[in-house]
Amino acid sequence: MIGSIRWNIGLGVSGFVLTFVLSAGNNFLGLTLLRSMYSFIIVFALGFLIRWILGTVAKLPSQRERMESAGPSDEEHRGQNIDLVTPADEHSLNPKPLHSLDPSGEEKKFSPLNPPKLAHMDRPTPEDLAKAVRHMSEGEGR
């Protein structure tokens, strides 16, 4: 078979539209749609028949056969194939190791961050509380 199913769909849609346009003025909408659908199915099937006849009986080469017989050409096949190769060397994938060495030559082990603890006052004086309130109220006014 030559061509693709897109030809059949295109022919079927054109038969549908042509039948709908010619039948819309003389018939009800339901009858027009029914006849247009029949036209789509008939023209779609006739497209398959014509493609089969041209492909087998007339011995016309399909697009795939024409491309294979033409041989490889850089201009025609450029951008159709992608050759991807994954490097086998693990170091080329990750140039920086996850662990590093100390200046002494030993490996560092993972240790979570230890942030300093916040200052805590057991019994604040009224002056300290007033400073804190002034400091907080200055920040909100901005």
PDB file of C-alpha atoms in Angstrom:
ATOM      1  CA  MET A   1       0.000   0.000   0.000  1.00  0.00           C
ATOM      2  CA  ILE A   2       1.324   3.424  -0.827  1.00  0.00           C
ATOM      3  CA  GLY A   3       0.830   6.578   1.193  1.00  0.00           C
ATOM      4  CA  SER A   4      -0.522   6.706   4.714  1.00  0.00           C
ATOM      5  CA  ILE A   5      -3.855   6.766   6.473  1.00  0.00           C
ATOM      6  CA  ARG A   6      -3.724  10.566   6.408  1.00  0.00           C
ATOM      7  CA  TRP A   7      -4.732  10.379   2.754  1.00  0.00           C
ATOM      8  CA  ASN A   8      -7.829   8.386   3.669  1.00  0.00           C
ATOM      9  CA  ILE A   9      -8.775  10.779   6.449  1.00  0.00           C
ATOM     10  CA  GLY A  10      -8.281  13.788   4.169  1.00  0.00           C
ATOM     11  CA  LEU A  11     -10.372  12.249   1.405  1.00  0.00           C
ATOM     12  CA  GLY A  12     -13.086  11.248   3.888  1.00  0.00           C
ATOM     13  CA  VAL A  13     -13.265  14.715   5.420  1.00  0.00           C
ATOM     14  CA  SER A  14     -13.450  16.326   1.996  1.00  0.00           C
ATOM     15  CA  GLY A  15     -16.317  13.951   1.043  1.00  0.00           C
ATOM     16  CA  PHE A  16     -18.067  14.769   4.321  1.00  0.00           C
ATOM     17  CA  VAL A  17     -17.768  18.532   3.789  1.00  0.00           C
ATOM     18  CA  LEU A  18     -18.806  18.380   0.137  1.00  0.00           C
ATOM     19  CA  THR A  19     -21.891  16.266   0.925  1.00  0.00           C
ATOM     20  CA  PHE A  20     -22.806  18.468   3.881  1.00  0.00           C
ATOM     21  CA  VAL A  21     -22.551  21.683   1.860  1.00  0.00           C
ATOM     22  CA  LEU A  22     -24.544  20.340  -1.091  1.00  0.00           C
ATOM     23  CA  SER A  23     -27.213  18.690   1.089  1.00  0.00           C
ATOM     24  CA  ALA A  24     -27.671  21.294   3.838  1.00  0.00           C
ATOM     25  CA  GLY A  25     -30.049  23.540   1.913  1.00  0.00           C
ATOM     26  CA  ASN A  26     -32.486  20.787   0.889  1.00  0.00           C
ATOM     27  CA  ASN A  27     -32.626  18.493   3.964  1.00  0.00           C
ATOM     28  CA  PHE A  28     -32.997  18.567   7.718  1.00  0.00           C
ATOM     29  CA  LEU A  29     -29.795  18.828   9.761  1.00  0.00           C
ATOM     30  CA  GLY A  30     -30.021  15.240  11.062  1.00  0.00           C
ATOM     31  CA  LEU A  31     -30.482  13.776   7.594  1.00  0.00           C
ATOM     32  CA  THR A  32     -27.685  15.959   6.231  1.00  0.00           C
ATOM     33  CA  LEU A  33     -25.277  14.794   8.959  1.00  0.00           C
ATOM     34  CA  LEU A  34     -26.247  11.144   8.395  1.00  0.00           C
ATOM     35  CA  ARG A  35     -25.647  11.357   4.650  1.00  0.00           C
ATOM     36  CA  SER A  36     -22.379  13.226   5.217  1.00  0.00           C
ATOM     37  CA  MET A  37     -21.216  10.471   7.587  1.00  0.00           C
ATOM     38  CA  TYR A  38     -22.080   7.828   4.998  1.00  0.00           C
ATOM     39  CA  SER A  39     -20.129   9.816   2.433  1.00  0.00           C
ATOM     40  CA  PHE A  40     -17.119   9.974   4.807  1.00  0.00           C
ATOM     41  CA  ILE A  41     -17.175   6.187   5.315  1.00  0.00           C
ATOM     42  CA  ILE A  42     -17.546   5.404   1.600  1.00  0.00           C
ATOM     43  CA  VAL A  43     -14.805   7.808   0.456  1.00  0.00           C
ATOM     44  CA  PHE A  44     -12.520   6.612   3.301  1.00  0.00           C
ATOM     45  CA  ALA A  45     -12.957   2.975   2.160  1.00  0.00           C
ATOM     46  CA  LEU A  46     -12.483   3.923  -1.507  1.00  0.00           C
ATOM     47  CA  GLY A  47      -9.222   5.616  -0.517  1.00  0.00           C
ATOM     48  CA  PHE A  48      -7.990   2.319   0.954  1.00  0.00           C
ATOM     49  CA  LEU A  49      -9.033   0.475  -2.207  1.00  0.00           C
ATOM     50  CA  ILE A  50      -7.233   2.945  -4.473  1.00  0.00           C
ATOM     51  CA  ARG A  51      -4.089   2.848  -2.309  1.00  0.00           C
ATOM     52  CA  TRP A  52      -4.112  -0.967  -2.360  1.00  0.00           C
ATOM     53  CA  ILE A  53      -4.568  -1.085  -6.134  1.00  0.00           C
ATOM     54  CA  LEU A  54      -1.762   1.390  -6.726  1.00  0.00           C
ATOM     55  CA  GLY A  55       0.510  -0.429  -4.274  1.00  0.00           C
ATOM     56  CA  THR A  56      -0.007  -4.035  -5.356  1.00  0.00           C
ATOM     57  CA  VAL A  57      -1.469  -4.200  -8.833  1.00  0.00           C
ATOM     58  CA  ALA A  58       0.309  -1.211 -10.380  1.00  0.00           C
ATOM     59  CA  LYS A  59       3.500  -2.044  -8.400  1.00  0.00           C
ATOM     60  CA  LEU A  60       4.146   1.570  -7.475  1.00  0.00           C
ATOM     61  CA  PRO A  61       6.839   1.747  -4.779  1.00  0.00           C
ATOM     62  CA  SER A  62       5.839   3.030  -1.381  1.00  0.00           C
ATOM     63  CA  GLN A  63       7.608   5.963   0.226  1.00  0.00           C
ATOM     64  CA  ARG A  64       9.616   3.639   2.476  1.00  0.00           C
ATOM     65  CA  GLU A  65      10.813   1.571  -0.501  1.00  0.00           C
ATOM     66  CA  ARG A  66      11.762   4.719  -2.422  1.00  0.00           C
ATOM     67  CA  MET A  67      13.827   5.979   0.515  1.00  0.00           C
ATOM     68  CA  GLU A  68      15.605   2.640   0.926  1.00  0.00           C
ATOM     69  CA  SER A  69      16.393   2.334  -2.787  1.00  0.00           C
ATOM     70  CA  ALA A  70      17.652   5.911  -3.031  1.00  0.00           C
ATOM     71  CA  GLY A  71      20.463   5.205  -0.578  1.00  0.00           C
ATOM     72  CA  PRO A  72      21.615   7.356   2.283  1.00  0.00           C
ATOM     73  CA  SER A  73      21.980  11.011   1.525  1.00  0.00           C
ATOM     74  CA  ASP A  74      23.203  13.479   4.094  1.00  0.00           C
ATOM     75  CA  GLU A  75      20.836  16.180   2.913  1.00  0.00           C
ATOM     76  CA  GLU A  76      17.685  14.039   3.091  1.00  0.00           C
ATOM     77  CA  HIS A  77      18.392  12.217   6.370  1.00  0.00           C
ATOM     78  CA  ARG A  78      19.932  15.038   8.326  1.00  0.00           C
ATOM     79  CA  GLY A  79      18.283  15.433  11.727  1.00  0.00           C
ATOM     80  CA  GLN A  80      16.239  12.227  11.607  1.00  0.00           C
ATOM     81  CA  ASN A  81      18.486  10.050  13.786  1.00  0.00           C
ATOM     82  CA  ILE A  82      20.140  10.870  17.069  1.00  0.00           C
ATOM     83  CA  ASP A  83      23.082   8.832  18.283  1.00  0.00           C
ATOM     84  CA  LEU A  84      23.483   9.212  22.026  1.00  0.00           C
ATOM     85  CA  VAL A  85      26.307   7.537  23.902  1.00  0.00           C
ATOM     86  CA  THR A  86      26.470   7.330  27.664  1.00  0.00           C
ATOM     87  CA  PRO A  87      30.008   7.676  28.999  1.00  0.00           C
ATOM     88  CA  ALA A  88      31.250   4.615  30.828  1.00  0.00           C
ATOM     89  CA  ASP A  89      33.618   6.528  33.100  1.00  0.00           C
ATOM     90  CA  GLU A  90      31.887   7.415  36.368  1.00  0.00           C
ATOM     91  CA  HIS A  91      34.243  10.306  37.075  1.00  0.00           C
ATOM     92  CA  SER A  92      33.266  12.098  33.892  1.00  0.00           C
ATOM     93  CA  LEU A  93      29.634  12.143  35.056  1.00  0.00           C
ATOM     94  CA  ASN A  94      30.415  13.719  38.422  1.00  0.00           C
ATOM     95  CA  PRO A  95      33.732  15.567  38.341  1.00  0.00           C
ATOM     96  CA  LYS A  96      33.501  16.649  42.001  1.00  0.00           C
ATOM     97  CA  PRO A  97      33.383  13.759  44.464  1.00  0.00           C
ATOM     98  CA  LEU A  98      30.734  13.883  47.151  1.00  0.00           C
ATOM     99  CA  HIS A  99      33.371  13.422  49.824  1.00  0.00           C
ATOM    100  CA  SER A 100      36.581  15.376  50.023  1.00  0.00           C
ATOM    101  CA  LEU A 101      39.868  14.912  51.785  1.00  0.00           C
ATOM    102  CA  ASP A 102      41.115  16.917  54.744  1.00  0.00           C
ATOM    103  CA  PRO A 103      44.493  18.593  54.385  1.00  0.00           C
ATOM    104  CA  SER A 104      45.782  15.753  56.555  1.00  0.00           C
ATOM    105  CA  GLY A 105      44.734  13.251  53.873  1.00  0.00           C
ATOM    106  CA  GLU A 106      41.816  11.722  55.734  1.00  0.00           C
ATOM    107  CA  GLU A 107      38.303  11.569  54.368  1.00  0.00           C
ATOM    108  CA  LYS A 108      35.754  13.929  55.847  1.00  0.00           C
ATOM    109  CA  LYS A 109      32.590  12.244  57.013  1.00  0.00           C
ATOM    110  CA  PHE A 110      29.196  13.837  56.805  1.00  0.00           C
ATOM    111  CA  SER A 111      28.160  15.823  59.825  1.00  0.00           C
ATOM    112  CA  PRO A 112      25.023  17.932  60.036  1.00  0.00           C
ATOM    113  CA  LEU A 113      25.246  21.642  60.669  1.00  0.00           C
ATOM    114  CA  ASN A 114      25.394  22.632  64.300  1.00  0.00           C
ATOM    115  CA  PRO A 115      24.091  26.188  64.484  1.00  0.00           C
ATOM    116  CA  PRO A 116      24.840  28.157  67.643  1.00  0.00           C
ATOM    117  CA  LYS A 117      22.085  28.176  70.195  1.00  0.00           C
ATOM    118  CA  LEU A 118      20.086  31.336  70.696  1.00  0.00           C
ATOM    119  CA  ALA A 119      20.763  33.363  73.772  1.00  0.00           C
ATOM    120  CA  HIS A 120      18.302  32.722  76.535  1.00  0.00           C
ATOM    121  CA  MET A 121      17.713  34.948  79.496  1.00  0.00           C
ATOM    122  CA  ASP A 122      16.386  33.349  82.636  1.00  0.00           C
ATOM    123  CA  ARG A 123      15.140  36.492  84.331  1.00  0.00           C
ATOM    124  CA  PRO A 124      15.164  39.542  82.051  1.00  0.00           C
ATOM    125  CA  THR A 125      15.221  42.965  83.603  1.00  0.00           C
ATOM    126  CA  PRO A 126      12.596  45.541  82.679  1.00  0.00           C
ATOM    127  CA  GLU A 127      15.272  47.582  80.894  1.00  0.00           C
ATOM    128  CA  ASP A 128      16.110  44.593  78.641  1.00  0.00           C
ATOM    129  CA  LEU A 129      12.431  44.089  77.850  1.00  0.00           C
ATOM    130  CA  ALA A 130      12.053  47.772  76.959  1.00  0.00           C
ATOM    131  CA  LYS A 131      15.078  47.554  74.621  1.00  0.00           C
ATOM    132  CA  ALA A 132      13.565  44.521  72.919  1.00  0.00           C
ATOM    133  CA  VAL A 133      10.201  46.259  72.456  1.00  0.00           C
ATOM    134  CA  ARG A 134      11.887  49.386  71.041  1.00  0.00           C
ATOM    135  CA  HIS A 135      13.985  47.294  68.701  1.00  0.00           C
ATOM    136  CA  MET A 136      10.927  45.398  67.432  1.00  0.00           C
ATOM    137  CA  SER A 137       8.800  48.526  67.016  1.00  0.00           C
ATOM    138  CA  GLU A 138      11.583  50.253  64.989  1.00  0.00           C
ATOM    139  CA  GLY A 139      11.683  47.300  62.592  1.00  0.00           C
ATOM    140  CA  GLU A 140       7.929  47.386  61.921  1.00  0.00           C
ATOM    141  CA  GLY A 141       7.867  51.091  61.100  1.00  0.00           C
ATOM    142  CA  ARG A 142      10.024  50.667  57.988  1.00  0.00           C
TER     143      ARG A 142
END
